[in-house]
Amino acid sequence: MASSLPHTLPSEALASFVRDGYLVLPHFFTKVECRALIDQAATLIAAFDPSTSATTFSTEDEVESRDAYFLGSGDKIRFFWETKAKVINKIGHALHALDPVYRTFSTAPKLASLCQALGQANPTIVQSMHIFKSAEVGGKVDWHQDETYLSASPGGVLGLWVALEDATEANGCLWALPGAHRSGLKKRFVRDGMKTTTEELDPVPWDTSAKVPLPVPQGSIIVLHGLLPHMSEPNTSPASRHAYTLHLMDHGATFSPSNWLRPAPLRLQNELI
Ligand code: FE2
């Protein structure tokens, strides 16, 4: 039962998450667990027929993200290309629900326990992505808050960013603005049918002079508050930077119907009973 899971997060870690809006947990997953996802991604790509994909994806270009292929990917496994090279940018957005290898990884009891320690009584995965950040060509992801794209109330969404390989400044690790999650949401990307728009809620730009890099070794998790601004630079190095990301909300929360995503929710508690 989920209620018997250990809540192992030290109080100092919880306090730093509340203060900074992120938390780095080194070596949360093993190298073997990380390798299983990298290998499975290669298997999925080998079986993928590129003629069935219809779009590229880049957060630098919202127009592309409005494509129907993207909007229909919430409950499927779909493939998205880099804009400047013919390589995969990411696979999303229901790996957690549809692929057995990703499902096993995503339902690890230690992951559910972590989310419970962070306040989600019944953590529920609503989105998953395998992000490739390929050597030499992995593109930049500009400053953003995840709740621009995924909103849930009460409690918001929690982002879990798992480094499947070492993430360094050279290969495009995450950067964050500590504490800026307390300044509210800047934008909302909303969907109405097949139409999407971006609503500006606060035009004051972030002061990015206080940005910090978050380089982490393979297997680490970076927990992201849904309102924390974060970004990553292009990968100009010879090393790829694979990451697996999950977004979760509490089962008792309401997933905003104006979110672009039509999810395949997976309640971790159910998995553990
Ligand atoms: Fe993000």
Short mmCIF file of C-alpha atoms and ligand atoms in Angstrom, two decimals:
data_model
loop_
_atom_site.label_atom_id
_atom_site.label_comp_id
_atom_site.label_asym_id
_atom_site.label_seq_id
_atom_site.Cartn_x
_atom_site.Cartn_y
_atom_site.Cartn_z
CA MET A 1 0.00 0.00 0.00
CA ALA A 2 1.22 3.48 -0.77
CA SER A 3 0.54 4.55 2.79
CA SER A 4 3.32 2.25 3.98
CA LEU A 5 5.92 3.73 1.66
CA PRO A 6 8.80 5.44 3.41
CA HIS A 7 8.90 9.20 3.01
CA THR A 8 12.63 9.56 2.97
CA LEU A 9 13.12 13.21 2.11
CA PRO A 10 15.04 15.04 4.85
CA SER A 11 13.32 18.15 6.21
CA GLU A 12 16.24 20.32 5.01
CA ALA A 13 15.69 19.06 1.47
CA LEU A 14 11.99 19.88 1.67
CA ALA A 15 12.81 23.34 3.02
CA SER A 16 15.25 24.01 0.18
CA PHE A 17 12.64 22.90 -2.36
CA VAL A 18 10.12 25.33 -0.88
CA ARG A 19 12.73 28.11 -0.87
CA ASP A 20 14.41 27.53 -4.24
CA GLY A 21 11.72 25.77 -6.27
CA TYR A 22 13.98 22.87 -7.20
CA LEU A 23 15.77 20.00 -5.58
CA VAL A 24 18.71 17.95 -6.84
CA LEU A 25 18.83 14.30 -5.76
CA PRO A 26 22.05 12.73 -7.07
CA HIS A 27 22.12 9.08 -8.15
CA PHE A 28 18.40 8.47 -7.51
CA PHE A 29 18.35 5.87 -10.28
CA THR A 30 21.09 3.37 -11.11
CA LYS A 31 23.13 3.30 -14.29
CA VAL A 32 21.35 0.07 -15.22
CA GLU A 33 17.92 1.71 -14.84
CA CYS A 34 19.05 4.65 -16.99
CA ARG A 35 20.54 2.38 -19.64
CA ALA A 36 17.23 0.49 -19.91
CA LEU A 37 15.46 3.68 -21.08
CA ILE A 38 18.22 4.69 -23.49
CA ASP A 39 18.13 1.20 -25.02
CA GLN A 40 14.33 1.21 -25.20
CA ALA A 41 14.35 4.59 -26.93
CA ALA A 42 16.71 3.14 -29.54
CA THR A 43 14.31 0.20 -29.97
CA LEU A 44 11.33 2.53 -30.43
CA ILE A 45 13.20 4.66 -32.95
CA ALA A 46 14.30 1.59 -34.91
CA ALA A 47 10.64 0.62 -35.27
CA PHE A 48 9.47 4.15 -36.05
CA ASP A 49 8.43 5.03 -39.59
CA PRO A 50 9.41 8.68 -40.10
CA SER A 51 6.78 9.10 -42.78
CA THR A 52 4.13 8.87 -40.06
CA SER A 53 5.44 11.94 -38.24
CA ALA A 54 4.23 15.31 -39.33
CA THR A 55 6.12 17.90 -37.40
CA THR A 56 9.24 19.21 -35.82
CA PHE A 57 9.28 20.54 -32.30
CA SER A 58 11.15 23.47 -30.87
CA THR A 59 10.12 25.71 -28.00
CA GLU A 60 11.71 28.49 -30.03
CA ASP A 61 8.91 28.08 -32.51
CA GLU A 62 5.45 27.80 -30.99
CA VAL A 63 3.82 27.66 -34.39
CA GLU A 64 5.21 24.19 -34.97
CA SER A 65 3.99 23.01 -31.59
CA ARG A 66 0.44 23.81 -32.64
CA ASP A 67 0.48 21.10 -35.21
CA ALA A 68 -2.14 18.41 -34.81
CA TYR A 69 0.54 15.76 -34.47
CA PHE A 70 1.71 17.49 -31.32
CA LEU A 71 -1.77 18.20 -29.95
CA GLY A 72 -2.74 14.57 -30.43
CA SER A 73 0.32 13.15 -28.70
CA GLY A 74 -0.88 13.31 -25.08
CA ASP A 75 -2.05 9.71 -24.96
CA LYS A 76 0.34 8.31 -27.56
CA ILE A 77 4.01 7.66 -28.22
CA ARG A 78 5.09 10.12 -30.87
CA PHE A 79 8.42 11.33 -32.23
CA PHE A 80 9.54 14.93 -32.64
CA TRP A 81 12.48 16.20 -34.64
CA GLU A 82 15.09 18.82 -34.02
CA THR A 83 14.45 21.91 -36.13
CA LYS A 84 18.01 22.21 -37.40
CA ALA A 85 18.99 18.58 -37.94
CA LYS A 86 17.31 15.34 -38.98
CA VAL A 87 17.60 13.74 -35.55
CA ILE A 88 15.01 13.04 -32.89
CA ASN A 89 14.51 15.83 -30.34
CA LYS A 90 12.17 13.87 -28.09
CA ILE A 91 9.61 11.08 -27.74
CA GLY A 92 6.35 11.87 -25.91
CA HIS A 93 3.98 12.13 -24.22
CA ALA A 94 2.54 8.87 -22.83
CA LEU A 95 5.58 6.62 -22.56
CA HIS A 96 4.72 6.10 -18.88
CA ALA A 97 1.37 4.54 -19.76
CA LEU A 98 2.02 2.73 -23.03
CA ASP A 99 5.54 1.36 -23.03
CA PRO A 100 6.35 -1.45 -20.56
CA VAL A 101 9.97 -0.40 -20.01
CA TYR A 102 9.11 3.24 -19.35
CA ARG A 103 6.14 2.16 -17.23
CA THR A 104 8.35 0.05 -14.99
CA PHE A 105 10.78 2.93 -14.56
CA SER A 106 7.99 5.48 -13.94
CA THR A 107 6.22 3.37 -11.33
CA ALA A 108 9.29 2.71 -9.19
CA PRO A 109 8.08 2.87 -5.57
CA LYS A 110 10.92 5.26 -4.70
CA LEU A 111 9.52 7.73 -7.23
CA ALA A 112 6.00 7.60 -5.80
CA SER A 113 7.46 7.97 -2.34
CA LEU A 114 9.38 11.07 -3.41
CA CYS A 115 6.24 12.70 -4.80
CA GLN A 116 4.36 11.91 -1.62
CA ALA A 117 7.13 13.46 0.43
CA LEU A 118 6.72 16.57 -1.72
CA GLY A 119 3.02 16.79 -0.90
CA GLN A 120 1.18 14.72 -3.47
CA ALA A 121 -0.98 12.26 -1.52
CA ASN A 122 -1.79 10.27 -4.64
CA PRO A 123 0.75 11.15 -7.33
CA THR A 124 -0.54 10.80 -10.86
CA ILE A 125 1.65 10.98 -13.96
CA VAL A 126 0.11 13.10 -16.71
CA GLN A 127 3.06 13.46 -19.10
CA SER A 128 6.35 11.78 -19.96
CA MET A 129 9.10 12.64 -22.41
CA HIS A 130 12.42 11.14 -23.42
CA ILE A 131 14.56 14.12 -24.43
CA PHE A 132 17.66 13.40 -26.51
CA LYS A 133 19.68 16.64 -26.62
CA SER A 134 21.87 15.02 -29.23
CA ALA A 135 25.59 15.67 -29.50
CA GLU A 136 26.45 18.80 -31.53
CA VAL A 137 22.84 19.52 -32.58
CA GLY A 138 20.55 19.34 -29.52
CA GLY A 139 18.64 22.64 -29.51
CA LYS A 140 18.13 25.30 -26.86
CA VAL A 141 15.01 25.26 -24.67
CA ASP A 142 14.32 28.82 -23.62
CA TRP A 143 13.25 30.04 -20.18
CA HIS A 144 9.80 28.78 -19.29
CA GLN A 145 7.61 27.52 -16.46
CA ASP A 146 6.04 24.10 -16.87
CA GLU A 147 2.69 25.39 -15.61
CA THR A 148 2.53 27.54 -18.72
CA TYR A 149 1.81 24.26 -20.49
CA LEU A 150 0.37 22.02 -17.75
CA SER A 151 -1.84 23.48 -15.05
CA ALA A 152 -3.55 21.61 -12.21
CA SER A 153 -5.33 22.89 -9.13
CA PRO A 154 -4.90 22.71 -6.24
CA GLY A 155 -1.22 21.92 -5.87
CA GLY A 156 0.01 22.53 -9.40
CA VAL A 157 2.25 20.12 -11.26
CA LEU A 158 5.54 18.66 -10.20
CA GLY A 159 8.29 18.09 -12.73
CA LEU A 160 10.81 15.28 -12.38
CA TRP A 161 13.84 15.57 -14.65
CA VAL A 162 15.96 12.43 -14.68
CA ALA A 163 19.49 12.59 -16.09
CA LEU A 164 19.85 9.39 -18.10
CA GLU A 165 23.42 10.48 -18.87
CA ASP A 166 25.76 12.92 -17.15
CA ALA A 167 24.43 16.46 -17.72
CA THR A 168 27.10 19.15 -17.92
CA GLU A 169 27.23 22.79 -18.94
CA ALA A 170 28.89 21.63 -22.17
CA ASN A 171 26.14 19.21 -23.21
CA GLY A 172 23.17 21.34 -22.15
CA CYS A 173 22.31 20.79 -18.49
CA LEU A 174 19.36 22.55 -16.88
CA TRP A 175 19.63 26.11 -15.59
CA ALA A 176 17.21 27.56 -13.03
CA LEU A 177 16.29 30.82 -11.31
CA PRO A 178 16.28 29.95 -7.59
CA GLY A 179 13.21 31.28 -5.79
CA ALA A 180 11.57 32.72 -8.90
CA HIS A 181 8.70 30.22 -8.60
CA ARG A 182 7.33 32.51 -5.90
CA SER A 183 6.75 35.33 -8.42
CA GLY A 184 3.80 33.69 -10.15
CA LEU A 185 3.05 32.52 -13.67
CA LYS A 186 4.14 34.64 -16.67
CA LYS A 187 2.25 32.94 -19.50
CA ARG A 188 -0.40 30.32 -20.20
CA PHE A 189 -0.45 28.24 -23.36
CA VAL A 190 -4.12 27.35 -23.73
CA ARG A 191 -6.03 25.07 -26.07
CA ASP A 192 -9.54 25.39 -27.40
CA GLY A 193 -10.31 22.49 -29.72
CA MET A 194 -7.42 22.44 -32.19
CA LYS A 195 -6.62 26.11 -31.64
CA THR A 196 -3.93 27.25 -29.24
CA THR A 197 -2.95 30.66 -27.96
CA THR A 198 -0.46 32.04 -25.48
CA GLU A 199 -1.91 34.37 -22.87
CA GLU A 200 0.49 36.81 -21.24
CA LEU A 201 -0.22 37.13 -17.53
CA ASP A 202 2.80 39.14 -16.42
CA PRO A 203 4.88 41.06 -18.98
CA VAL A 204 7.80 41.76 -16.62
CA PRO A 205 10.72 39.60 -17.79
CA TRP A 206 12.67 37.43 -15.41
CA ASP A 207 15.96 38.74 -14.06
CA THR A 208 18.12 35.92 -15.36
CA SER A 209 21.33 37.33 -13.85
CA ALA A 210 20.74 35.05 -10.85
CA LYS A 211 20.60 31.90 -12.98
CA VAL A 212 22.40 28.81 -11.75
CA PRO A 213 23.53 25.76 -13.74
CA LEU A 214 22.40 22.35 -12.48
CA PRO A 215 24.99 19.88 -13.76
CA VAL A 216 24.25 16.40 -12.43
CA PRO A 217 25.66 12.90 -12.81
CA GLN A 218 23.76 10.09 -14.52
CA GLY A 219 20.77 8.82 -12.53
CA SER A 220 20.14 12.08 -10.68
CA ILE A 221 16.69 13.61 -10.39
CA ILE A 222 16.04 17.33 -10.48
CA VAL A 223 12.62 18.06 -8.98
CA LEU A 224 11.07 21.20 -10.44
CA HIS A 225 8.23 23.22 -8.95
CA GLY A 226 5.71 23.85 -11.72
CA LEU A 227 6.30 27.60 -11.50
CA LEU A 228 10.12 27.51 -11.46
CA PRO A 229 11.71 29.15 -14.53
CA HIS A 230 14.24 26.85 -16.15
CA MET A 231 16.00 26.43 -19.49
CA SER A 232 18.80 24.57 -21.24
CA GLU A 233 21.41 25.74 -23.73
CA PRO A 234 22.16 24.02 -27.03
CA ASN A 235 24.37 20.97 -26.91
CA THR A 236 27.55 21.92 -28.74
CA SER A 237 29.58 19.08 -27.24
CA PRO A 238 30.39 15.63 -28.63
CA ALA A 239 28.37 13.99 -25.80
CA SER A 240 24.61 13.46 -25.90
CA ARG A 241 22.49 14.41 -22.88
CA HIS A 242 19.51 12.08 -22.63
CA ALA A 243 16.88 12.93 -20.01
CA TYR A 244 13.53 11.45 -19.03
CA THR A 245 10.97 13.87 -17.68
CA LEU A 246 7.70 13.25 -15.88
CA HIS A 247 5.00 15.66 -14.84
CA LEU A 248 2.70 14.71 -12.01
CA MET A 249 -0.30 16.12 -10.24
CA ASP A 250 -2.21 14.87 -7.24
CA HIS A 251 -5.13 12.65 -8.16
CA GLY A 252 -7.43 14.91 -6.15
CA ALA A 253 -6.49 17.97 -8.23
CA THR A 254 -8.25 19.12 -11.38
CA PHE A 255 -6.23 18.98 -14.59
CA SER A 256 -7.08 22.20 -16.39
CA PRO A 257 -9.29 21.53 -19.42
CA SER A 258 -7.48 24.38 -21.20
CA ASN A 259 -4.16 22.51 -21.08
CA TRP A 260 -2.99 21.51 -24.55
CA LEU A 261 -2.39 17.95 -23.33
CA ARG A 262 -5.09 15.29 -23.38
CA PRO A 263 -3.30 12.95 -21.01
CA ALA A 264 -3.16 9.23 -20.29
CA PRO A 265 -3.07 9.61 -16.49
CA LEU A 266 -1.35 6.95 -14.42
CA ARG A 267 -1.99 6.86 -10.67
CA LEU A 268 1.12 5.57 -8.93
CA GLN A 269 -0.83 4.50 -5.86
CA ASN A 270 -2.88 2.08 -7.96
CA GLU A 271 0.33 0.61 -9.29
CA LEU A 272 1.55 -0.08 -5.78
CA ILE A 273 -1.53 -1.76 -4.31
FE FE2 B 1 10.27 22.45 -18.62
#
